[in-house]
Coordinates of C-alpha atoms in Angstrom, one line a residue:
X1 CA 6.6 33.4 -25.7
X2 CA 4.7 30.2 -25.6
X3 CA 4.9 27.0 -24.1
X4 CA 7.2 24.6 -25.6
X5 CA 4.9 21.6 -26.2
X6 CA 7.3 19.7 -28.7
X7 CA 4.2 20.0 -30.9
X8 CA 3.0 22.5 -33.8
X9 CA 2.6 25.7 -33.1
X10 CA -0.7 26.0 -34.8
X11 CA -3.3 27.4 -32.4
X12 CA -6.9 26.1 -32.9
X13 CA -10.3 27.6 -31.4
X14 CA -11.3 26.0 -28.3
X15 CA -15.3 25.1 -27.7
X16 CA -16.9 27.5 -25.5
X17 CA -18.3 24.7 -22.8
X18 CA -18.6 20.9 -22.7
X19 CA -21.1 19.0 -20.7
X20 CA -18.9 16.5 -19.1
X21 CA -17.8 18.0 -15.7
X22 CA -20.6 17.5 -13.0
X23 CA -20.1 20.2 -9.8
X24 CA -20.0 18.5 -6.9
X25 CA -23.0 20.5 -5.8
X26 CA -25.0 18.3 -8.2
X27 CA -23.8 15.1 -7.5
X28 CA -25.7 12.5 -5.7
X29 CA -23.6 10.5 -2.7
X30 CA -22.7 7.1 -4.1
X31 CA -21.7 3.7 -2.7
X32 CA -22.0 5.0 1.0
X33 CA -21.9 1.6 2.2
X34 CA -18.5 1.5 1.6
X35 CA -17.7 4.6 3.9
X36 CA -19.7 2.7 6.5
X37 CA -17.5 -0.3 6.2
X38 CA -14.4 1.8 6.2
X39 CA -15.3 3.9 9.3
X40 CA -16.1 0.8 11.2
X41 CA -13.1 -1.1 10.3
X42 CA -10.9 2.4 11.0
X43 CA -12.5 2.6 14.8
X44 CA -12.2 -0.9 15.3
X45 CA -8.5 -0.9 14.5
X46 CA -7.9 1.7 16.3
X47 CA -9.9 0.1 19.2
X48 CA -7.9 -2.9 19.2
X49 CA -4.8 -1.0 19.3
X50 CA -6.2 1.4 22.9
X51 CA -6.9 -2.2 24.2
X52 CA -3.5 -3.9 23.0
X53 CA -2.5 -0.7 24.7
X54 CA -4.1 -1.1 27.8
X55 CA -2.8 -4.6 28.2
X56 CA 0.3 -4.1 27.5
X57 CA 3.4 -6.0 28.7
X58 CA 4.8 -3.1 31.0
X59 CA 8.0 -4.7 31.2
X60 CA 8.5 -4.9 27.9
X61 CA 11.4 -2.8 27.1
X62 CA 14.0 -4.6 29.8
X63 CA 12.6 -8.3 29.2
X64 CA 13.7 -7.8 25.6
X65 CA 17.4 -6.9 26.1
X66 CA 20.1 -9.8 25.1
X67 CA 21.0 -9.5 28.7
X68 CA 17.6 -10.4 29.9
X69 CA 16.8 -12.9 27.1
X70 CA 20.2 -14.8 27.9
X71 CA 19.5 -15.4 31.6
X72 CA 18.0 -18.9 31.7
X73 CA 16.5 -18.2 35.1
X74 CA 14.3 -15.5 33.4
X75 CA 11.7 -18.8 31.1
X76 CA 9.2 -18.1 32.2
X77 CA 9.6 -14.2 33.1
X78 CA 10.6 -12.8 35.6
X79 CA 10.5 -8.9 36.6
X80 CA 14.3 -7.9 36.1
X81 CA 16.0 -7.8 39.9
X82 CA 18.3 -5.4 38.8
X83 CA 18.1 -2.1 36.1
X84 CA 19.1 -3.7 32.9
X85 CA 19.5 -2.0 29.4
X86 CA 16.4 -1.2 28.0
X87 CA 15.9 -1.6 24.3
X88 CA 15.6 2.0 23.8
X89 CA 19.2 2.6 25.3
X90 CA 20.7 0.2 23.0
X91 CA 18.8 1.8 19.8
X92 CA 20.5 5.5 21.2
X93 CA 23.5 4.6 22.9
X94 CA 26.7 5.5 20.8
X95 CA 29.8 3.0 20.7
X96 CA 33.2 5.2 21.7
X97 CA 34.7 2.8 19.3
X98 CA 32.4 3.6 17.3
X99 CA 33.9 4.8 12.9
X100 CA 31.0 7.4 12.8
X101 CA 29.7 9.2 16.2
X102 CA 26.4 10.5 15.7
X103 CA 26.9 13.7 17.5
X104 CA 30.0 15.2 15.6
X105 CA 28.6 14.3 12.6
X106 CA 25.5 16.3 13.2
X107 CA 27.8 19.3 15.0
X108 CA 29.3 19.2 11.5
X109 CA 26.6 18.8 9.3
X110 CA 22.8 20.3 9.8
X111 CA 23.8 23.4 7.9
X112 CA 24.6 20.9 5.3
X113 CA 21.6 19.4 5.5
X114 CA 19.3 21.7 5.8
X115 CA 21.1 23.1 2.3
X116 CA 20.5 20.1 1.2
X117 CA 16.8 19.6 2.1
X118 CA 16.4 23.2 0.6
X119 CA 18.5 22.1 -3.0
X120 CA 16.4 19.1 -2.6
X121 CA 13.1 21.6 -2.7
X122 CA 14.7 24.0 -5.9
X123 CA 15.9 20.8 -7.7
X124 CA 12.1 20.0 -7.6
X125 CA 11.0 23.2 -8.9
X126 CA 13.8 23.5 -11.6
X127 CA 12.6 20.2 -12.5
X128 CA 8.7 21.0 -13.2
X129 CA 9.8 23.8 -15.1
X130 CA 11.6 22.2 -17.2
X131 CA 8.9 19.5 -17.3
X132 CA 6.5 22.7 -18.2
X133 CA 8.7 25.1 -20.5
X134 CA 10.9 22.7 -22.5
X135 CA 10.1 18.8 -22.1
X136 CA 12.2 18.2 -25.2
X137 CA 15.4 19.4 -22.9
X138 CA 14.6 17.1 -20.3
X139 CA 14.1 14.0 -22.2
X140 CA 17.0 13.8 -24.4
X141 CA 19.0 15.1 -21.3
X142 CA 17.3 11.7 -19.7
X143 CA 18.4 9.6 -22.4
X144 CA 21.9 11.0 -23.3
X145 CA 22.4 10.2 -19.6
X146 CA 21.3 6.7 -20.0
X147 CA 23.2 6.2 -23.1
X148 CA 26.5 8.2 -22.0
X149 CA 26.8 6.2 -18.4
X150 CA 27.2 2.9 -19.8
X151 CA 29.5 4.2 -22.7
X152 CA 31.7 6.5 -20.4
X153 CA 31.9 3.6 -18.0
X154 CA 33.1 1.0 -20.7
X155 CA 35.1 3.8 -22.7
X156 CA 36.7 4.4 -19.4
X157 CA 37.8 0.4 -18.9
X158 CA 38.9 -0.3 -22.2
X159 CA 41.2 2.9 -21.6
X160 CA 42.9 1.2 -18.7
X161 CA 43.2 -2.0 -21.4
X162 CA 40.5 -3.9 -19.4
X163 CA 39.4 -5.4 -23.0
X164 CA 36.9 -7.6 -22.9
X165 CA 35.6 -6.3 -19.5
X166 CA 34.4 -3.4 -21.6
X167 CA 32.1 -5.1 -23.7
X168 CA 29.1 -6.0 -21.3
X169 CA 29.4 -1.6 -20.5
X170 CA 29.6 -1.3 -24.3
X171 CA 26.4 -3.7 -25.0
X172 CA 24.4 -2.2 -22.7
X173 CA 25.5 1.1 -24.0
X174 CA 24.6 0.2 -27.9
X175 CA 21.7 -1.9 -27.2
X176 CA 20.0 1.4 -25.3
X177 CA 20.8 3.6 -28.3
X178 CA 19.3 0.9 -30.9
X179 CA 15.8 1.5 -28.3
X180 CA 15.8 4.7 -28.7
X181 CA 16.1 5.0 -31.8
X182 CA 13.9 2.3 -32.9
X183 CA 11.1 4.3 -30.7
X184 CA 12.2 8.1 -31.6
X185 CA 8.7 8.4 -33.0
X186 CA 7.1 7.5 -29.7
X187 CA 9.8 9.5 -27.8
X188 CA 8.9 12.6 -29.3
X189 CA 5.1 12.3 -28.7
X190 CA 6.5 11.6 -24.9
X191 CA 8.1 15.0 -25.1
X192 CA 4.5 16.3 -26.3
X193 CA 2.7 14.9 -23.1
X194 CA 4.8 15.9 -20.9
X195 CA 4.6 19.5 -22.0
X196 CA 0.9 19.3 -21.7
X197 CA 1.4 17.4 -18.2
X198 CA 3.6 20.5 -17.3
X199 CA 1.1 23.0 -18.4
X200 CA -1.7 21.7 -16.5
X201 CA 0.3 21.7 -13.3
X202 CA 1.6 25.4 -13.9
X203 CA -2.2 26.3 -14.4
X204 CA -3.4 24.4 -10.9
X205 CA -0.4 24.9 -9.0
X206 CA -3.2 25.0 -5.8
X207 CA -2.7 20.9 -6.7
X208 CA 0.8 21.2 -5.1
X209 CA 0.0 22.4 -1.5
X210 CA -3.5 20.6 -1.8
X211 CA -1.2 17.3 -2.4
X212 CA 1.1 17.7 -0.2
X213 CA -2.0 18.5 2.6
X214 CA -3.5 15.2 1.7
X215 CA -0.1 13.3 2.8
X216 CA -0.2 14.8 6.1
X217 CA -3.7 14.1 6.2
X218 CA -3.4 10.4 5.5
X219 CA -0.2 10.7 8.1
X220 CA -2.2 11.7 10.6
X221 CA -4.4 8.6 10.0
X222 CA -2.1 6.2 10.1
X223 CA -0.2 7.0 12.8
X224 CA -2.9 5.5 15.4
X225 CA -2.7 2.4 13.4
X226 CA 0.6 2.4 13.5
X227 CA 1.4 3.3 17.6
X228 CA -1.7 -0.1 17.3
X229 CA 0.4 -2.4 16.2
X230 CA 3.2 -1.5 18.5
X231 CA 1.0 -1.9 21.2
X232 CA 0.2 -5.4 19.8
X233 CA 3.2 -6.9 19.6
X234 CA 4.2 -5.9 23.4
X235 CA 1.4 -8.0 24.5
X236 CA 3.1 -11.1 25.6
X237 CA 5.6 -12.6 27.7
X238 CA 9.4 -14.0 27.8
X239 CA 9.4 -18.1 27.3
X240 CA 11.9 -20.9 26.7
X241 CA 13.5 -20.3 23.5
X242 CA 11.9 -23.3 21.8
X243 CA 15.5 -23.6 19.3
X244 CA 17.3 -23.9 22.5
X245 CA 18.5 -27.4 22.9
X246 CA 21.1 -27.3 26.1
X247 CA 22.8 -25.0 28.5
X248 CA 26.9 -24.8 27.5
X249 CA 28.2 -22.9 30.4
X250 CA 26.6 -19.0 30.6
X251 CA 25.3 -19.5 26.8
X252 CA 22.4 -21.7 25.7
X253 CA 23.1 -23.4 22.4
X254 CA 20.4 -25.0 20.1
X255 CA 20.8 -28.6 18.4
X256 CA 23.4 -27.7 15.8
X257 CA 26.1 -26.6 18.7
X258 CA 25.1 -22.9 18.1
X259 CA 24.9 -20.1 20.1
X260 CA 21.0 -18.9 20.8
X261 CA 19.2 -16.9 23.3
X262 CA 17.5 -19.1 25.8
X263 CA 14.5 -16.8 26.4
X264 CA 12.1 -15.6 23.4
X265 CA 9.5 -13.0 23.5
X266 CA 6.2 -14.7 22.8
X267 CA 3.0 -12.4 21.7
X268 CA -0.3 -13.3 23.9
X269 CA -2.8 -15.5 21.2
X270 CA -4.8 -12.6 20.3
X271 CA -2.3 -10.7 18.5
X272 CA -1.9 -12.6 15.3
X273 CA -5.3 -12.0 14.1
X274 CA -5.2 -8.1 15.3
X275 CA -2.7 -7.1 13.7
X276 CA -3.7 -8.7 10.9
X277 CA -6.9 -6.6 11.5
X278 CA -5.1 -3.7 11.6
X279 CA -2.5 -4.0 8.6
X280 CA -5.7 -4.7 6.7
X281 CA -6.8 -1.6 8.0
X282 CA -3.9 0.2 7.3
X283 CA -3.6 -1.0 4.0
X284 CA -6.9 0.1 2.9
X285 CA -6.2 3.4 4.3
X286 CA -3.2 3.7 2.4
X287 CA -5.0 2.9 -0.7
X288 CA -7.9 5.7 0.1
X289 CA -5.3 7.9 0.3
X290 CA -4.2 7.3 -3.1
X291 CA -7.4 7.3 -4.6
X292 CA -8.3 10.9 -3.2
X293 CA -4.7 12.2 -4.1
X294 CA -6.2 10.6 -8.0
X295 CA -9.3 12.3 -7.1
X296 CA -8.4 15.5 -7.0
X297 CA -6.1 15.6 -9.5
X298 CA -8.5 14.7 -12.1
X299 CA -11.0 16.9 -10.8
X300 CA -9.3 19.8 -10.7
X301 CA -7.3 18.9 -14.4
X302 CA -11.2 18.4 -15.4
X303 CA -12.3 21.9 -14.7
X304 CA -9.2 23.3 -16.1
X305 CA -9.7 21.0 -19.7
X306 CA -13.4 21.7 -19.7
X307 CA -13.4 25.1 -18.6
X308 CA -15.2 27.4 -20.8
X309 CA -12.9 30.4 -22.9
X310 CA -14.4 33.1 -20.4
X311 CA -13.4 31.2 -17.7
X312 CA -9.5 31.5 -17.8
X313 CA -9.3 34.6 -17.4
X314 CA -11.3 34.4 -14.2
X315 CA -8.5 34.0 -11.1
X316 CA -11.4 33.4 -8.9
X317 CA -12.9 30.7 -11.5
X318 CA -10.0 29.3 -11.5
X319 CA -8.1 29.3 -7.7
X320 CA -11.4 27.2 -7.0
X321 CA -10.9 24.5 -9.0
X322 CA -8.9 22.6 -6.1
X323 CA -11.1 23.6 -3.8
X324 CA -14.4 22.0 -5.6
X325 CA -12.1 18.9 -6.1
X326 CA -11.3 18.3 -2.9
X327 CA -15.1 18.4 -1.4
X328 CA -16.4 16.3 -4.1
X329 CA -13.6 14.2 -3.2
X330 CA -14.6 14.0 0.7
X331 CA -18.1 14.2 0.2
X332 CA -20.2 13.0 -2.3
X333 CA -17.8 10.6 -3.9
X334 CA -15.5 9.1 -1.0
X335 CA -17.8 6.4 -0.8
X336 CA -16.7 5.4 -4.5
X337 CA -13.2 6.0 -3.2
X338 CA -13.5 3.5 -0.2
X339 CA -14.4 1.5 -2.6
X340 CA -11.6 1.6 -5.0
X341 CA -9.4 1.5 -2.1
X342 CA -10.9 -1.8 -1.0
X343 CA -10.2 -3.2 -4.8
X344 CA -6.8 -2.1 -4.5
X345 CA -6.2 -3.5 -1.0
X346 CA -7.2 -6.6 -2.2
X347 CA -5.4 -6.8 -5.6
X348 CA -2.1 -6.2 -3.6
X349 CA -2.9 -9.0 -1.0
X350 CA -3.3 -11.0 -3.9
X351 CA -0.5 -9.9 -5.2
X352 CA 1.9 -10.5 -2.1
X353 CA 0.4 -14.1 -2.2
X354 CA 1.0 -15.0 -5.4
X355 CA 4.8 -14.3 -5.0
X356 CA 4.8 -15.9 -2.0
X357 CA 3.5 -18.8 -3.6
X358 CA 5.8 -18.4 -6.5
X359 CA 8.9 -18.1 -4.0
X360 CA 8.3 -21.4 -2.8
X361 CA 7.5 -23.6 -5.9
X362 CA 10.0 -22.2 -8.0
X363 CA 10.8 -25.2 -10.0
X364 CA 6.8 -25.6 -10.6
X365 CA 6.4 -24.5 -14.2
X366 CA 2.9 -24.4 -13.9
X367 CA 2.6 -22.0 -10.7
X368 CA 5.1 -19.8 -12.8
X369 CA 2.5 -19.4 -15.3
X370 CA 0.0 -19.4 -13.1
X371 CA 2.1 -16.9 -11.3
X372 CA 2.7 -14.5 -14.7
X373 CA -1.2 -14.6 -16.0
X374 CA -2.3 -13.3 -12.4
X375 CA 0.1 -10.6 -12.8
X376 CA -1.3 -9.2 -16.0
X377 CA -4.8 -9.6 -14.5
X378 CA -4.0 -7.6 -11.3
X379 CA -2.4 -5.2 -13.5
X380 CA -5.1 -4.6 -15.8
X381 CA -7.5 -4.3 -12.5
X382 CA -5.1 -1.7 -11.1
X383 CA -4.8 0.1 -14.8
X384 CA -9.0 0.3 -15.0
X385 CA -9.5 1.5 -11.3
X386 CA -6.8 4.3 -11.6
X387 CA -8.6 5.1 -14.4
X388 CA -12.4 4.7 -13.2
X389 CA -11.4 7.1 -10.1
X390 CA -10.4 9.6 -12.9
X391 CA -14.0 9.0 -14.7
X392 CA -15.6 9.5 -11.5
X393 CA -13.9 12.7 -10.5
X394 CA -15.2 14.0 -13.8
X395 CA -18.9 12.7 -14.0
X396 CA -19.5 11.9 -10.1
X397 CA -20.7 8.5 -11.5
X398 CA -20.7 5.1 -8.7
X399 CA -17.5 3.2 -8.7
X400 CA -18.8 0.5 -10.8
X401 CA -20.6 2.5 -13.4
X402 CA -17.3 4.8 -13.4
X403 CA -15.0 1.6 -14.2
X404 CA -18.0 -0.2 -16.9
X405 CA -17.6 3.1 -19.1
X406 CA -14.1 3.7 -18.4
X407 CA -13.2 0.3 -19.7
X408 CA -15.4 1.1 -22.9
X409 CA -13.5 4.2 -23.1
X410 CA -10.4 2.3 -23.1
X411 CA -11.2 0.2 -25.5
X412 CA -11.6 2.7 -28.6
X413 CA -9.2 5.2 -27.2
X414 CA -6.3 3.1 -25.0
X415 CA -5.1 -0.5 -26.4
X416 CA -4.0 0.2 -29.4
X417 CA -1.8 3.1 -27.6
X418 CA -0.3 1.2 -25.0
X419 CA 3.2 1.2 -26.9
X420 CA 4.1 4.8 -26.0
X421 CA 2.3 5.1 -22.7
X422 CA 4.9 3.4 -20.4
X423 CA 7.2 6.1 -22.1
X424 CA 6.3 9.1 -19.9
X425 CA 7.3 7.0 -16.3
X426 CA 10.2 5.3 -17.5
X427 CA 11.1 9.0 -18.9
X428 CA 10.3 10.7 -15.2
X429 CA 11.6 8.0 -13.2
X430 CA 15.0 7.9 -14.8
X431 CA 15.3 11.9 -15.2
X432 CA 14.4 12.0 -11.5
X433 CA 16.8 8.9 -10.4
X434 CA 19.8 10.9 -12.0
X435 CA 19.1 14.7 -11.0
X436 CA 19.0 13.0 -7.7
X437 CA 22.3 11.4 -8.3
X438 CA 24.3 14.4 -9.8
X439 CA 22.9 16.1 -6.6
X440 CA 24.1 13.4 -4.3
X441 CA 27.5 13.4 -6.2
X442 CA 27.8 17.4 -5.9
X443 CA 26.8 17.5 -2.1
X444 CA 29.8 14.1 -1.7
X445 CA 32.6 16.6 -3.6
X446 CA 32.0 19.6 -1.8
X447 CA 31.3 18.2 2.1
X448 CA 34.2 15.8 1.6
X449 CA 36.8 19.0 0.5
X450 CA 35.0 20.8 3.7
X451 CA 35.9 17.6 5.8
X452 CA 39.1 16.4 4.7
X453 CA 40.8 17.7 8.1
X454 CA 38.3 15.4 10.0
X455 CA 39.3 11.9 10.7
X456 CA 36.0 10.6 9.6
X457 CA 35.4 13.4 6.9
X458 CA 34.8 10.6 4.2
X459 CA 32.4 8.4 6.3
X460 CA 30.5 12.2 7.3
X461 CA 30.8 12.8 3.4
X462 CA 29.7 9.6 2.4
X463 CA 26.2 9.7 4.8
X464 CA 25.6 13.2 4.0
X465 CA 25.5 12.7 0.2
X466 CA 23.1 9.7 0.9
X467 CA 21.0 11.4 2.9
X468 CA 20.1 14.1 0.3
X469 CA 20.0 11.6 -2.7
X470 CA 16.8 10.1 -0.8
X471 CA 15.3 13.7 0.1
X472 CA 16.1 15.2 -3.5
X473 CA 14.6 11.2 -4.8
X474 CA 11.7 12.1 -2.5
X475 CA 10.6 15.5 -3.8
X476 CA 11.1 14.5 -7.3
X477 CA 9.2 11.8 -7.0
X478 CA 6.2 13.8 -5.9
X479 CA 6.1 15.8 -8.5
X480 CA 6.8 13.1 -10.9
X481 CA 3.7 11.3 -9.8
X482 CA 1.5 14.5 -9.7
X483 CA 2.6 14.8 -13.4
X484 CA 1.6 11.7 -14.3
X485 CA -1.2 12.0 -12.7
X486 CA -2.3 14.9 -14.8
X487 CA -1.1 13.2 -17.7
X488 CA -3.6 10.1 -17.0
X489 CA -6.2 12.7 -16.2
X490 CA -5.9 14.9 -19.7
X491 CA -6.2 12.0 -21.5
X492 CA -9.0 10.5 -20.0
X493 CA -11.0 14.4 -20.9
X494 CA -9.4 13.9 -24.0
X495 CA -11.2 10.5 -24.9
X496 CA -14.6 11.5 -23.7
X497 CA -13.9 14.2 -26.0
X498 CA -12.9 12.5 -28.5
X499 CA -16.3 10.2 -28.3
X500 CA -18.3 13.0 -28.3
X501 CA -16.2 14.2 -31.6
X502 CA -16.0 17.3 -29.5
X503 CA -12.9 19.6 -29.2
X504 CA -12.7 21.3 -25.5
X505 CA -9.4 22.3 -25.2
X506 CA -7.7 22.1 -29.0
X507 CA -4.2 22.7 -28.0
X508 CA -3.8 19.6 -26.1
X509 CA -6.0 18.0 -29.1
X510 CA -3.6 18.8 -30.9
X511 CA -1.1 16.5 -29.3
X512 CA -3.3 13.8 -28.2
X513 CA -4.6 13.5 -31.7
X514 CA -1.2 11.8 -32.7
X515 CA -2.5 8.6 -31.0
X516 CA -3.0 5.5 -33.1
X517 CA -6.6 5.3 -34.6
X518 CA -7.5 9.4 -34.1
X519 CA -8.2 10.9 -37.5
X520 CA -7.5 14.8 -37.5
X521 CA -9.6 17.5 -36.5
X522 CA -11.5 19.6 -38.9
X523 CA -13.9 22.3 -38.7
X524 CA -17.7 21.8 -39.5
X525 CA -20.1 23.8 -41.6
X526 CA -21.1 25.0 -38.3
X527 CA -18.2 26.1 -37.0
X528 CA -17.6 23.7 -34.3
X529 CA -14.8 21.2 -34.7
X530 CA -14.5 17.5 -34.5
X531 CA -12.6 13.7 -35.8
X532 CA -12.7 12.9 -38.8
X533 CA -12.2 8.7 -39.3
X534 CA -8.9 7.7 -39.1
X535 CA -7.1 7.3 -42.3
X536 CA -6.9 3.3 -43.8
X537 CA -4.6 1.8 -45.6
X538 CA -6.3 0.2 -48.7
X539 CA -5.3 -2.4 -51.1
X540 CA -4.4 -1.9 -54.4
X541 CA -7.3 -3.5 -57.2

């Protein structure tokens, strides 16, 4: 039996090779300035942070206790005459009096855990397959969900004669329904995508591991940052609290009559501008990290959509595909990657700004304008890079050439589709946010029953069920974004294929071809098959 793409069953003849992948074996290294700047920024962060290291306040830990900090004799510092409580011992110290002790709960609960780390893991799995072998299932699962929460919940109240407190429950529950079904067209080209998204991953599932390898890569390279900026802020010293107004006794007090600490840590100059180095740093490390992740996605969904007919039968052919991805990704085009990292950086900096900015004039009708247009334009900046990086991985173009004839690409192939493509997040997100919910719920019924003897069993229950709604929202989330990725990715193949009125891979043509503005495929005299112009309405004589 077939996939289930929510689409016709209709099989068409796939093209026996297209010209648009480039090996990475015949690509040339572009925008290697931009590794340079990386590296360089990357040791210098790091750099800063052995010498913030070095420097280091070594007293650090028992100047900042409250102890320490509300001894007046201690501005300026002091080393401590006596052992005090170091900060570390008040982060792991348990209160007796305590409602939840840390080390019954875990007595109690790591074989709870680790089932639910493991559930959190199948949950995932159940959900791709679903995602692969029936997206119809999982969408109208997602949106009976939506719909049915709101209507149970104000079903439930105007049961118990709450009345009009029912209404807002019943709103929400009648205004959703009137979305969906206003946009049941678009919905069930959503359930199309996603069945092509879940096909492409169950044909590279070498993405998952490769994935999950590139997070612990990019772990591993922020962890020095990271440990850096530690080491930055414990260069400094204890100082007069300058909100301290006047000694009351033991306590100092600042102008207002309140009790304050009447020492304060104070960082050493320097600090300000290196960490601001290094988040910089971090940031754009971050951002790299994405862009690879992108990378090799679209790379690998690229050999996969392009791949000749003989090919798929080919394990070898096609266990490589990750592999090829990964050292373009690290080789010939990271450059390109640096810099779409950088663009990103900076867009979010921007970004952060902006709402800063917007935060503080909020009555300023003009910076909330202001404030909304650079929105849209940061958005649109983010939307062409995502999609240059998936250009690149295909062609091995420059960053700039990649993003130039991606935003061409959009033009004839994207705009005029934006109305269904927030569909397929808002779909994933929201299946994912309640699977992890109905999971979180499950593990609260059953631990709670298990605890009830315990005299804390409800609080045990309560952070147990929380602690696997984030891991199951975690893992879900992972695979959410890989499938979106792919979905990003097919379509991207898909329009140069389309401009090329080429058909590579006809079965996900098939679904794509429901796009506003694609006219149907039809066969040549040759044989080969392409668009035909989209149909027009025209006006009557």
């Amino acid at each position: 039996m077939g996939r289930d793409y929510g689409a016709s069953s209709e099989a068409l003849l796939p093209r026996e090779h297209s010209p648009f992948f480039v090996p990475a074996s015949q690509r040339s290294r572009n925008d290697l300035a931009w590794t340079i700047s990386w590296v360089v920024m990357y040791v210098l962060s790091v750099g800063a942070g052995l010498y913030a290291f070095l420097n280091r306040n070594v007293d650090f830990l028992s100047q900042l206790t409250p102890t320490y900090l509300n001894d007046p004799s201690n501005c300026p510092a002091k080393p401590p005459l006596a052992k005090k409580r170091s900060l570390l011992s008040l982060l792991t110290s348990e209160d007796p009096d305590s409602p939840m002790q840390m080390d019954e709960f875990l007595s109690h609960s790591l074989i709870w855990l680790i089932a639910s780390l493991v559930g959190a893991v199948v949950i995932g799995t159940v959900f791709v397959y679903m995602v692969t072998k029936s997206p119809r299932l999982l969408v109208w699962l997602s949106i009976g969900v939506q719909v049915g929460l709101p209507l149970g919940a104000g079903t439930s109240v105007l049961m118990q004669g709450g009345g009009a407190s029912s209404l807002p429950f019943l709103f929400l529950a009648a205004l959703l329904m009137l979305t969906f079904w206003m946009w049941r067209s678009q919905l069930q080209l959503v359930i199309q995508f996603l069945g092509v998204s879940g096909h492409g991953l169950s044909d590279n599932l070498g993405l998952v591991g490769a994935v999950l390898g590139l997070q612990v890569g990019l772990l591993v390279l922020l962890v020095p940052l990271l440990v850096s900026i530690m080491a930055a802020v414990i260069n400094g010293k204890v100082v007069l609290n300058p909100e301290r107004s006047l000694e009351s006794g033991s306590q100092c007090v600042d102008v207002q009559g309140q009790d304050v600490f009447c020492c304060a840590w104070q960082t050493e100059p320097y600090v300000a501008p290196l960490i601001a180095l290094i988040i910089f740093t971090l940031s754009w490390t971050s951002f790299i990290g994405a862009e690879v992740r992108t990378f090799t996605v679209a790379g690998t969904i690229a050999q996969w959509y392009f791949a000749p007919a003989v090919t798929e039968s080919n394990k070898t052919a096609r266990s490589g595909r990750v592999g090829r991805s990964l050292v373009a990704a690290l080789g010939p085009s990271f450059g390109s990657l640096c810099f779409g990292g950088l663009v990103l950086t900076i867009v979010n900096i921007l970004r952060n700004i902006m709402e800063q900015l917007r935060k503080k004039a909020e009555s300023n009708i003009f910076m909330y304008c202001l404030f909304i247009i650079t929105q849209y334009i940061f958005t649109l900046i983010e939307l062409v890079t995502k999609f240059a990086t998936v250009r690149l991985a295909i062609t091995g173009e420059a960053f700039l050439v990649a993003s130039r004839n991606v935003g061409d690409l959009l033009k004839r192939n994207f705009l005029d589709a934006f109305g269904v493509w927030w569909f397929p997040p808002m779909i994933l997100n929201m299946s994912a946010l309640v699977i992890s919910a109905i999971w979180s719920l499950s593990i609260y019924s059953f631990s709670a029953a298990a605890w009830s003897g315990l005299v804390q069993g409800h609080q045990y229950a309560v952070a147990l069920a929380t602690i696997s709604f984030i891991l199951s929202a975690i893992v879900l989330s992972f695979f959410t974004s890989l499938l979106l990725n792919i979905i990003d990715s097919v379509f991207i193949c898909f329009a140069m294929d389309r401009d090329m009125h080429q058909c590579s891979r006809l079965e996900v043509h098939e679904v794509y071809s429901q796009l506003p503005t694609v006219g149907p495929v039809v066969e040549n005299p040759d044989g080969a098959y392409a668009y035909a112009a989209p149909a027009r309405q025209h006006a009557m004589p």
